[in-house]
Coordinates of C-alpha atoms in Angstrom, one line a residue:
X218 CA -20.8 21.6 -21.1
X219 CA -17.5 22.7 -19.6
X220 CA -14.5 20.5 -20.0
X221 CA -10.8 20.8 -19.1
X222 CA -7.6 18.8 -19.0
X223 CA -5.1 19.0 -16.1
X224 CA -1.8 17.3 -15.5
X225 CA -1.9 16.8 -11.7
X226 CA 1.8 15.6 -11.4
X227 CA 0.9 12.6 -9.1
X228 CA -0.7 14.7 -6.4
X229 CA -2.0 12.5 -3.6
X230 CA -2.2 14.5 -0.4
X231 CA -5.7 15.2 0.9
X232 CA -4.9 18.9 1.0
X233 CA -3.8 19.0 -2.7
X234 CA -6.7 16.8 -3.8
X235 CA -9.1 19.2 -2.0
X236 CA -7.6 22.1 -3.8
X237 CA -8.1 20.3 -7.1
X238 CA -11.7 19.5 -6.2
X239 CA -12.4 23.1 -5.2
X240 CA -10.9 24.3 -8.5
X241 CA -13.0 22.0 -10.5
X242 CA -16.2 22.8 -8.6
X243 CA -15.7 26.6 -8.6
X244 CA -15.2 26.5 -12.4
X245 CA -18.3 24.3 -12.8
X246 CA -16.5 21.7 -15.0
X247 CA -18.6 18.8 -16.2
X248 CA -15.7 16.6 -17.5
X249 CA -12.1 16.8 -16.3
X250 CA -9.4 14.7 -18.0
X251 CA -6.5 14.1 -15.7
X252 CA -2.9 13.0 -16.4
X253 CA -0.1 11.7 -14.1
X254 CA -2.8 10.2 -11.8
X255 CA -1.3 8.1 -9.0
X256 CA -4.6 6.7 -7.6
X257 CA -7.3 4.3 -8.7
X258 CA -9.9 5.7 -6.4
X259 CA -10.2 9.0 -4.5
X260 CA -13.0 9.6 -2.0
X261 CA -12.3 13.3 -1.9
X262 CA -13.0 13.7 -5.7
X263 CA -15.7 11.0 -5.5
X264 CA -17.7 13.3 -3.2
X265 CA -18.6 15.5 -6.2
X266 CA -17.7 13.5 -9.3
X267 CA -17.8 10.1 -10.9
X268 CA -14.1 9.0 -11.0
X269 CA -12.8 6.7 -13.7
X270 CA -9.0 6.1 -13.2
X271 CA -6.4 3.8 -14.7
X272 CA -2.9 4.0 -13.3
X273 CA -1.3 1.1 -15.2
X274 CA 2.0 -0.5 -14.3
X275 CA 3.9 2.8 -14.2
X276 CA 1.7 4.2 -11.4
X277 CA 1.2 7.5 -13.3
X278 CA -1.9 7.1 -15.5
X279 CA -5.0 8.9 -16.6
X280 CA -8.4 9.6 -15.1
X281 CA -11.7 11.3 -16.1
X282 CA -13.9 13.0 -13.6
X283 CA -17.5 13.3 -14.7
X284 CA -20.2 15.4 -13.1
X285 CA -22.7 13.2 -11.2
X286 CA -25.5 14.9 -13.2
X287 CA -24.2 13.2 -16.4
X288 CA -24.9 9.5 -17.4
X289 CA -21.8 7.6 -18.4
X290 CA -22.7 5.0 -21.1
X291 CA -19.4 3.1 -21.0
X292 CA -15.7 3.5 -20.2
X293 CA -12.6 1.7 -21.3
X294 CA -8.8 2.1 -20.9
X295 CA -5.6 0.7 -22.2
X296 CA -3.5 -1.7 -20.0
X297 CA -0.7 0.9 -19.6
X298 CA -3.1 3.6 -18.1
X299 CA -2.1 6.1 -20.8
X300 CA -5.6 6.2 -22.5
X301 CA -9.0 6.3 -20.9
X302 CA -12.3 6.8 -22.7
X303 CA -15.6 7.8 -21.2
X304 CA -18.7 7.7 -23.5
X305 CA -21.5 10.0 -22.6
X306 CA -23.8 8.9 -25.4
X307 CA -23.5 11.7 -27.9
X308 CA -19.8 12.2 -27.4
X309 CA -16.7 10.3 -26.1
X310 CA -14.0 11.9 -24.0
X311 CA -10.5 10.4 -24.1
X312 CA -7.8 11.4 -21.6
X313 CA -4.3 10.8 -23.0
X314 CA -0.9 10.8 -21.2
X315 CA 1.9 10.2 -23.7
X316 CA 5.4 8.9 -22.8
X317 CA 7.9 11.7 -22.3
X318 CA 11.6 12.3 -22.4
X319 CA 14.4 11.4 -24.9
X320 CA 14.8 7.9 -23.7
X321 CA 11.2 7.2 -24.6
X322 CA 11.3 8.7 -28.1
X323 CA 10.7 5.3 -29.8
X324 CA 7.9 4.4 -27.3
X325 CA 6.2 7.8 -27.9
X326 CA 6.4 7.3 -31.7
X327 CA 4.8 3.8 -31.3
X328 CA 2.2 5.3 -28.9
X329 CA 1.1 7.9 -31.4
X330 CA 1.4 5.8 -34.6
X331 CA 0.1 2.5 -33.4
X332 CA -1.5 2.5 -29.9
X333 CA -3.6 5.7 -30.1
X334 CA -5.1 5.0 -33.5
X335 CA -5.9 1.4 -32.5
X336 CA -7.5 2.6 -29.3
X337 CA -9.5 5.3 -31.0
X338 CA -10.8 3.0 -33.7
X339 CA -12.9 1.3 -31.0
X340 CA -14.2 4.6 -29.6
X341 CA -17.6 5.9 -30.5
X342 CA -17.4 9.2 -32.5
X343 CA -17.4 12.2 -32.1
X344 CA -14.3 12.1 -29.9
X345 CA -12.8 14.8 -27.7
X346 CA -9.2 13.9 -27.2
X347 CA -7.4 15.8 -24.4
X348 CA -4.4 15.4 -22.3
X349 CA -0.7 15.6 -21.9
X350 CA 0.8 14.9 -25.4
X351 CA 4.4 15.5 -24.1
X352 CA 5.1 17.2 -27.4
X353 CA 6.4 20.7 -28.3
X354 CA 5.7 22.9 -31.3
X355 CA 9.3 24.1 -31.7
X356 CA 12.7 23.9 -30.1
X357 CA 12.1 27.1 -28.1
X358 CA 9.2 25.4 -26.3
X359 CA 11.7 22.9 -24.7
X360 CA 13.6 25.6 -23.0
X361 CA 12.1 26.8 -19.8
X362 CA 13.4 28.9 -17.0
X363 CA 13.7 27.2 -13.6
X364 CA 10.4 27.5 -11.7
X365 CA 8.2 27.9 -14.7
X366 CA 5.8 25.4 -16.2
X367 CA 4.4 24.8 -19.6
X368 CA 0.8 25.9 -20.1
X369 CA -0.2 24.4 -23.4
X370 CA -2.4 21.3 -23.9
X371 CA -3.9 20.3 -27.2
X372 CA -7.5 19.1 -27.5
X373 CA -8.4 17.5 -30.7
X374 CA -12.1 17.1 -31.7
X375 CA -13.3 15.1 -34.5
X376 CA -13.1 11.7 -36.3
X377 CA -9.9 9.8 -36.2
X378 CA -10.3 7.1 -38.8
X379 CA -7.2 8.3 -40.6
X380 CA -5.1 8.7 -37.5
X381 CA -4.4 11.6 -35.2
X382 CA -4.0 14.1 -38.1
X383 CA -7.7 14.4 -38.5
X384 CA -9.9 16.8 -36.6
X385 CA -9.5 20.4 -35.4
X386 CA -7.3 21.3 -32.5
X387 CA -7.4 24.0 -29.9
X388 CA -5.3 25.0 -26.9
X389 CA -6.7 24.3 -23.5
X390 CA -6.0 24.5 -19.8
X391 CA -3.4 22.3 -18.1
X392 CA -3.2 23.4 -14.4
X393 CA -5.0 25.3 -11.8

């Protein structure tokens, strides 16, 4: 099974959505977790994938695209559109989009310390948690030259009974 996570930065034009679809199909992804999603349905993507999206009140939420060859057992999301879970039977995939920026520091802390653990406590394990964590490893990661983008997403795999600290982590893909 091939999985990825992509922050799509609210793309909504048919041309850009077609590029996203072409990228996902050409790489033969089975599960794609999306962040900064500005749509609740998308016929272009629905032509090849099952689309589960939750934009929430801020209109920039999460989505999970699932190959039409896979059977989705259940799906659930939080009311803010920042967490969306798809259960495929033997494994659950969670797309996460954390609050960002200095003004949302307290909100981000609450998100990771309270909201995420509460949400994951209701998710069938094992869990693959992917998305835009809006976090940096060190101060140097915050500094980017104009015209460049970050390329690190963290995917955590494992049980989360003790909070986010559990499980192994690996770097993943964020953009085509």
